XYZ file of C-alpha atoms in Angstrom:
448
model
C 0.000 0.000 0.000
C 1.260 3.295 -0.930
C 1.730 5.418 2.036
C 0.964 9.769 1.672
C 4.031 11.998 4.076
C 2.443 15.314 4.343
C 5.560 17.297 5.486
C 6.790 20.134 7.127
C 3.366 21.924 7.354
C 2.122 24.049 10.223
C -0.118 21.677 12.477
C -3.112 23.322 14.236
C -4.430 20.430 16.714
C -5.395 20.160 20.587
C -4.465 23.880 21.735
C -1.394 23.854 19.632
C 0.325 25.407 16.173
C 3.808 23.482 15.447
C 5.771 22.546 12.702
C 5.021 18.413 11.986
C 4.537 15.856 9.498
C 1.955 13.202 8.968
C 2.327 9.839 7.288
C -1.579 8.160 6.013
C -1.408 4.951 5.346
C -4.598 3.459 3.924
C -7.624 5.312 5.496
C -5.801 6.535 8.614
C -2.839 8.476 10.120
C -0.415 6.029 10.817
C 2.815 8.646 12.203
C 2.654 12.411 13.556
C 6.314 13.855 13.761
C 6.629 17.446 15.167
C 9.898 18.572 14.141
C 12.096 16.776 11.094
C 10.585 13.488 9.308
C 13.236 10.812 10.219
C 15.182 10.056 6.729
C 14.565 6.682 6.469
C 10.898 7.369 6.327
C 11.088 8.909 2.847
C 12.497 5.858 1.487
C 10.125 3.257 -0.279
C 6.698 3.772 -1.418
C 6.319 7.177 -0.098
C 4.736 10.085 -1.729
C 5.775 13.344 -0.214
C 3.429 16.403 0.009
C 5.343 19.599 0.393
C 3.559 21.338 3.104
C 5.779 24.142 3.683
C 4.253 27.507 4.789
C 0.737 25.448 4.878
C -1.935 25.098 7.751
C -2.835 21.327 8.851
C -5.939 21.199 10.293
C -8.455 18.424 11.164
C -11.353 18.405 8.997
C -14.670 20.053 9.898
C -17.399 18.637 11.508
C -20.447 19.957 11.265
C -23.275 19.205 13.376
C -26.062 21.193 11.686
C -26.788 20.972 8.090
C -30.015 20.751 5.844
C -29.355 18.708 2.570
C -33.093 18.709 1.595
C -33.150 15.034 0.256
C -35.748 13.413 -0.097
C -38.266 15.711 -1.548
C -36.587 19.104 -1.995
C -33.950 17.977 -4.366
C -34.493 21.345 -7.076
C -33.104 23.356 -4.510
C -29.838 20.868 -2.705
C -29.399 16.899 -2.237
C -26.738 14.981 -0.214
C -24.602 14.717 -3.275
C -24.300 18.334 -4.315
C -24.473 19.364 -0.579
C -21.794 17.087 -0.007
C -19.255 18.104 -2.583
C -20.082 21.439 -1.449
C -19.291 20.608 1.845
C -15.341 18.918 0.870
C -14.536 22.010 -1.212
C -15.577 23.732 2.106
C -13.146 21.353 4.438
C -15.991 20.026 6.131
C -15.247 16.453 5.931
C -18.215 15.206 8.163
C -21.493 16.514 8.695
C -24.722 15.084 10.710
C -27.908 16.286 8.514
C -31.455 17.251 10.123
C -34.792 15.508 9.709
C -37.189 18.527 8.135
C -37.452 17.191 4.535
C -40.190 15.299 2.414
C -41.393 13.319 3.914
C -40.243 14.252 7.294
C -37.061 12.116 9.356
C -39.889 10.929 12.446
C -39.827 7.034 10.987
C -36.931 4.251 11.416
C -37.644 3.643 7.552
C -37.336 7.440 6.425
C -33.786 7.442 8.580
C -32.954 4.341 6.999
C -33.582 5.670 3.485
C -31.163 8.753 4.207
C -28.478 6.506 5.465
C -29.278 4.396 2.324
C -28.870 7.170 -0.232
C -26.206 8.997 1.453
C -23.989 5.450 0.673
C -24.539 6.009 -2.277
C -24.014 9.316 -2.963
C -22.363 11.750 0.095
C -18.617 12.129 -0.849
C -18.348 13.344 2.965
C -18.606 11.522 6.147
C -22.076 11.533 7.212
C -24.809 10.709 10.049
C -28.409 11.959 10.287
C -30.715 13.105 13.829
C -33.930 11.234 13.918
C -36.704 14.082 13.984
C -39.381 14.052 16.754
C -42.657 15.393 16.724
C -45.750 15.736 18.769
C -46.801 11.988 18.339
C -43.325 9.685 17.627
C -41.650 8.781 20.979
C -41.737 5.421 20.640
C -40.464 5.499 17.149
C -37.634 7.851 18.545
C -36.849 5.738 20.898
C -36.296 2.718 18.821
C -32.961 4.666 17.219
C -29.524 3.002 17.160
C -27.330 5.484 18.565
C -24.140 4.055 17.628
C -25.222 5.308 14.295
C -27.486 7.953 14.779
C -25.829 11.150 15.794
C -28.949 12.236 18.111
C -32.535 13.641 18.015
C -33.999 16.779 16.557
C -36.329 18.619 18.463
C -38.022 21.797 16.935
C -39.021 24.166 19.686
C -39.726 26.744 17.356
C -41.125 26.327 14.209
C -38.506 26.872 11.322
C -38.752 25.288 7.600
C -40.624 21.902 7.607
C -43.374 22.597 10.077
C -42.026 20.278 12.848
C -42.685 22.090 16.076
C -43.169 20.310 18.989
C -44.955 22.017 21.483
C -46.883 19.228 23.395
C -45.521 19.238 26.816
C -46.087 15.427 28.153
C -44.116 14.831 24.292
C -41.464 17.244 25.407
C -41.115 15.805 29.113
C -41.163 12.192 26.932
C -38.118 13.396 24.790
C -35.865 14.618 27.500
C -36.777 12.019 30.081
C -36.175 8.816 28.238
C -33.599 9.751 25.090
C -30.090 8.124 26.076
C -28.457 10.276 23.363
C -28.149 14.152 22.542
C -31.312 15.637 21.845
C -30.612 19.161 19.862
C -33.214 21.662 19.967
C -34.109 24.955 17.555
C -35.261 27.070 20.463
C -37.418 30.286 19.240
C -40.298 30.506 21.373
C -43.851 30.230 19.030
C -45.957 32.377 21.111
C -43.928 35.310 20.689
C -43.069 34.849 17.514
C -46.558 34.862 16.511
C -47.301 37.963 19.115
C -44.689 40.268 17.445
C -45.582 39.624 13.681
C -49.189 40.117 14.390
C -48.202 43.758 16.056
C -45.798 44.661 13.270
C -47.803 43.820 10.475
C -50.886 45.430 12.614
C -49.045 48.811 12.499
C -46.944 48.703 9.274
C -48.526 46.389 7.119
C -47.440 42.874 5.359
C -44.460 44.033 3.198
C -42.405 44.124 6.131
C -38.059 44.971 4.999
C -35.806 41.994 6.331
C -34.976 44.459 8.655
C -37.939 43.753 11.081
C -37.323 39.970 11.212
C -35.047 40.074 13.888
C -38.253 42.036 15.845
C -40.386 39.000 15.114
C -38.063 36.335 15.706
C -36.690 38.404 18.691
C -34.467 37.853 21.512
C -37.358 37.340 23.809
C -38.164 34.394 21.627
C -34.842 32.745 21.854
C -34.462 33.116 25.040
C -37.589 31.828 26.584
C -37.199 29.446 24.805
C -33.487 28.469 25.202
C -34.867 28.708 29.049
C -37.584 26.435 28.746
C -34.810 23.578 27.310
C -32.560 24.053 29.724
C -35.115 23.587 32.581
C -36.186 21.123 31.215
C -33.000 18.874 30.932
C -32.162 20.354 34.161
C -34.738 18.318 35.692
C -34.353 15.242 33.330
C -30.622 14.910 33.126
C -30.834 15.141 29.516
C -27.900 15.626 27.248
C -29.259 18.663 25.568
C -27.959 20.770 22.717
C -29.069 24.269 21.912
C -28.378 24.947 18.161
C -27.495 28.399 16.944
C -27.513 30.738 19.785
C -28.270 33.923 18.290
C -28.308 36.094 21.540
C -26.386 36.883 24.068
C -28.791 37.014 26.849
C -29.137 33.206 26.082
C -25.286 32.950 26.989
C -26.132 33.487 30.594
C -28.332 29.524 30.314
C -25.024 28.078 30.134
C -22.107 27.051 32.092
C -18.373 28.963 30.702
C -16.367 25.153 31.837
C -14.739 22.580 29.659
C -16.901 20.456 27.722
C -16.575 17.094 29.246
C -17.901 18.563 32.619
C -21.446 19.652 30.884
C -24.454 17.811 30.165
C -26.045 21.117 28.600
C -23.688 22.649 25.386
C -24.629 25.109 23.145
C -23.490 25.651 19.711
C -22.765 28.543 17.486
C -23.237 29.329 13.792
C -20.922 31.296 11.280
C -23.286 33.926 10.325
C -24.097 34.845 13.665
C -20.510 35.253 14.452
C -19.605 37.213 11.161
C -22.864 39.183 10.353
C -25.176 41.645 12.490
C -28.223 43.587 11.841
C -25.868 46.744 10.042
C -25.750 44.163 7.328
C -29.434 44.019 6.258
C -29.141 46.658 4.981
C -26.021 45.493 1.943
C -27.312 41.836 2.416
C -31.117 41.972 2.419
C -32.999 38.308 2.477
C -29.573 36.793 1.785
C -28.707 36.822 5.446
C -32.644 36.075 6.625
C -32.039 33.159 9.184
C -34.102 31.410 11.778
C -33.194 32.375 14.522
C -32.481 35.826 13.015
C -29.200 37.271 13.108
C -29.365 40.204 15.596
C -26.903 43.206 17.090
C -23.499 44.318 17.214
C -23.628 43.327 20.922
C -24.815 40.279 20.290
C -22.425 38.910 17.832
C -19.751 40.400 19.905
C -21.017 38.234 22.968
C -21.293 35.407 20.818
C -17.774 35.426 19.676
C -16.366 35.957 23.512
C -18.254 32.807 24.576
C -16.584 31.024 21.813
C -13.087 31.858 22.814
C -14.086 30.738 26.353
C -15.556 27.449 27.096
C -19.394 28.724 27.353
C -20.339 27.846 23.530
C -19.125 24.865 22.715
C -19.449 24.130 18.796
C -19.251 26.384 15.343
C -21.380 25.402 13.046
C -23.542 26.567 9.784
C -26.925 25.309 9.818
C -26.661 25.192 5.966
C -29.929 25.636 4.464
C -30.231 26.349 0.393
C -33.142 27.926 -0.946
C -33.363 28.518 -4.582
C -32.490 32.387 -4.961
C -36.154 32.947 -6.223
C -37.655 31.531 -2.803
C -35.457 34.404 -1.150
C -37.386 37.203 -2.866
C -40.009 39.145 -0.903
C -41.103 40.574 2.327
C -39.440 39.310 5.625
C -42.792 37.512 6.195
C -42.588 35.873 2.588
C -38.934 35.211 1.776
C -37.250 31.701 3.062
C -35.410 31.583 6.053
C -31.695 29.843 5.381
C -28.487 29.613 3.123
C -25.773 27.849 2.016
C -22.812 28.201 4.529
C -20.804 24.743 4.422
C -18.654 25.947 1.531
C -17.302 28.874 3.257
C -17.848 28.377 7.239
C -14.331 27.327 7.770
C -13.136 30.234 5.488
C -15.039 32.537 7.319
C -13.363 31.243 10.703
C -10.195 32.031 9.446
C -10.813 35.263 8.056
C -12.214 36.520 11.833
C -8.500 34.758 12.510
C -7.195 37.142 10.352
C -9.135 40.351 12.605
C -7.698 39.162 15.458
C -11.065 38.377 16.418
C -10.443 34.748 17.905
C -6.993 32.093 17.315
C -6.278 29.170 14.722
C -6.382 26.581 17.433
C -9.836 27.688 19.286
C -11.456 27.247 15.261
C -10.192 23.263 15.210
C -11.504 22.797 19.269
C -15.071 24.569 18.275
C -15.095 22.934 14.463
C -13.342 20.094 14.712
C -11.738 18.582 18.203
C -15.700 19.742 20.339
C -17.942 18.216 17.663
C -16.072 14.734 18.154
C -16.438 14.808 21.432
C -19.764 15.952 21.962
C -21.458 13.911 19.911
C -18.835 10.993 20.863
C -17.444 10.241 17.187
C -14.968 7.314 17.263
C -11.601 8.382 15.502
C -12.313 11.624 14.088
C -11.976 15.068 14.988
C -8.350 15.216 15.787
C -4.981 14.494 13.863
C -3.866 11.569 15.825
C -2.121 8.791 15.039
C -4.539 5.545 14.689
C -7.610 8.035 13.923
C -9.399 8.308 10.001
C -6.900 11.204 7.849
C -9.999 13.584 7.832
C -7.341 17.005 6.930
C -7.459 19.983 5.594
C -4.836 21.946 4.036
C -5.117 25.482 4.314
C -2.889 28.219 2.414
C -2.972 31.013 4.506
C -0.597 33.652 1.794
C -3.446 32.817 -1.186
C -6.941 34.304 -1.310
C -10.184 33.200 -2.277
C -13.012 34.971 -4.291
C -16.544 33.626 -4.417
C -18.067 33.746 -7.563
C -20.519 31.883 -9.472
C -18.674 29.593 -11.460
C -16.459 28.384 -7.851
C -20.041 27.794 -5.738
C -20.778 24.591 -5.311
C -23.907 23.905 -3.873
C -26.857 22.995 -5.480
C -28.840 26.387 -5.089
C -25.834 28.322 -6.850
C -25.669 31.439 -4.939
C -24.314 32.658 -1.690
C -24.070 35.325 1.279
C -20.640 35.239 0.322
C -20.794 35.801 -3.467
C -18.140 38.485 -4.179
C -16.296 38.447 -1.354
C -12.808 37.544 -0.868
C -11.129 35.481 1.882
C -7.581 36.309 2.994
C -6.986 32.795 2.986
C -7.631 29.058 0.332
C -8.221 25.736 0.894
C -5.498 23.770 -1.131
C -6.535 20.085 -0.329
C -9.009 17.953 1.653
C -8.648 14.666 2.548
C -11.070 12.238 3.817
C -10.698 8.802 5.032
C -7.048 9.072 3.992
C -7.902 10.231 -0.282
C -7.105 13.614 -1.289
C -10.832 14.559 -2.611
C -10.327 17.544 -3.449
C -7.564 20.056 -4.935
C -7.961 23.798 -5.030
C -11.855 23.484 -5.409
C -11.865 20.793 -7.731
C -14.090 18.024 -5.977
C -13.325 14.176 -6.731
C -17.871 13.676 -6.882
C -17.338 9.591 -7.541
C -15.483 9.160 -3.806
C -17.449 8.193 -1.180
C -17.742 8.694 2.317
C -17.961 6.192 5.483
C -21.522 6.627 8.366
C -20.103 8.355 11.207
C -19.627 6.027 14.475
C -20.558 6.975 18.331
C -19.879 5.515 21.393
C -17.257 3.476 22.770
């Protein structure tokens, strides 16, 4: 078997930036030198990767995406998402259950695993989607292979709110596995659209929808989760915290001594509300993304231990379905192409260090969710890597975007930094943006 020496590059894993090598052999990492390669390793069947002035980073894992197969395939499916994703150096991702039909059966989960086989040129896992009626079908999930459950506190795309409190008490009283929760609290949602539209009519700007879907909303919500695993013991996860009165619901210690996380998503880290006003429906999430103050708080919990995971929530929409009123136009974008490249360009601000991007992206995910042999560059774990050239830059434009919906929040904009090379399970898949779409990739693992 031919072996792969990435040399001399700059490593960026657990806490750390230092000059190393790897050798992959096969799937995995078989050496990890800091310092000079020992000569009589470049002997033999060795192909050498000059790494020099190059960033070695795990790959990305990220625990929120929306691939929109089955049933919403003119807009994104797991192969197109998934290429996307590689070009992106995200070399795993765990996909949510709000497509057509809906993730809430064993057979509907199965079918994702099925196609994603076939298809996902990424590493991939899928949540099993509750809703006001499913428990037992939830709770019939193999959670050595099924990254968690979905729980929509707040209706988002998909209709899947769960709002029936004996279900809710159900979910996080008997679930042996992370249950993640959208947390934007219905009532109030409702309450502030019907006053806004009541005083300014139905063609609301984009620049009301983070009045609607307000902080109030979030955080009531965020409250009512984390009361509720409080009293249930639950291993809950709070998806994109958008606020940072929600930051107060959690704990600022290390991971591994929390049973409540919360996790963090690009765009609320890189955009605020000044930015409706250049980026109109483009940057329309759920939850909304909200003030200066608030992505500043964001960002400080990130570089401390109180938010736990970056990720996108990557959610195409056709460009047409983005067109309207706040109350009309489609909540969601593409991210997973440009999350980690947005990381690294708030690197380049000063804004937060190379090796607190691989904890919250890459070492925090594994952890979290309990991935087997992933997440880190260790020696015995799957070569998941990403090699970053921090002295080239990288323009989005049309022809270079990759996922399915063909535009992005990013289109025009230029990163101070490229992503030369992704590997996954040990192949190089992809080479300055140029995907290889007939690899495939392997079902995540969890547990011991």
């Amino acid at each position: 078997m031919k072996k792969r020496l990435i040399k001399d590059a700059t490593l960026v894993s657990e806490g750390r930036e230092y000059r190393g090598s790897v050798l992959l052999s096969g799937e995995r990492i078989e050496r990890v030198w800091e310092g000079d390669v020992p000569s009589d390793v470049l002997t033999g069947e060795v192909e050498t990767v000059d790494a020099e002035g190059l960033w070695l980073l795990p790959g990305v894992i990220d625990d929120q995406v929306h691939f929109r197969e089955p049933g919403l395939t003119h807009k994104a499916d797991i192969h197109s998402e998934s290429v996307a994703a590689v070009a992106g150096g995200v070399t795993s991702y765990m996909e949510m259950p709000n497509t057509v039909p809906q993730t809430t059966t064993q057979e509907a989960l199965q079918w994702k695993f099925d196609r994603a086989a076939e298809t996902s040129v990424a590493n991939y896992s899928f949540y099993m989607g509750a809703d006001n009626s499913n428990l037992e079908e939830v709770k019939k999930s193999d959670f050595s292979r099924v990254c968690g459950v979905k729980v929509f506190m707040g209706s988002s795309t998909g209709n899947m709110l769960v709002d029936d409190t004996r279900t809710l008490e159900g979910i996080f009283s008997e679930i042996p596995a992370v249950v993640a929760v959208h947390c934007e609290q219905e009532e109030i949602v409702r309450a502030n659209r019907e006053r806004y539209t009541a005083r300014f009519g139905e063609q609301l700007p984009v620049m009301f929808h983070p009045l609607i879907r307000s902080a109030e909303a979030c955080y009531a919500s965020s409250a009512k989760a984390v009361e509720l695993a409080s009293k249930y013991g639950t291993r809950l996860h709070v998806l994109h915290l958008s606020t940072a009165r929600e930051l107060t619901l959690f704990e600022d210690r290390p991971l591994e001594e929390k049973r409540i996380t919360g996790e963090v998503c690009v765009h609320h880290l890189f955009f605020d509300d000044n930015d409706y006003a250049r980026y109109g429906n483009a940057i329309k999430w759920n939850p909304a993304v909200k003030t200066t103050a608030d992505r500043l708080a964001l960002l400080s919990a990130v570089n401390g231990h109180r938010i736990d995971v970056v990720a996108t929530d990557h959610a195409p929409h056709l460009w047409s379905e983005k067109q309207g009123s706040c109350l009309k136009a489609a909540s969601g974008g593409p991210l997973v192409q440009h999350s980690l490249l947005t990381m690294l360009e708030l690197h380049r601000r000063g804004e937060i260090a190379l090796p607190q991007i691989v904890e919250k992206m890459c070492h925090a995910p594994a952890r979290l969710f309990g991935i087997r042999q992933r997440g880190y560059i260790r020696e015995g774990y799957y070569a998941d890597l990403v090699l970053v050239d921090p002295r080239r830059k990288f323009t989005v434009t049309p022809e270079n975007i990759l996922s399915r919906c063909g535009w992005s929040p990013f289109a025009g904009h230029t990163f101070p930094a490229a992503i030369q090379s992704v590997y996954v399970n040990g192949t190089e898949v992809c080479r300055n943006g140029v995907v290889d779409r007939s690899f495939r990739g392997k079902e995540l693992r969890f547990g011991a």
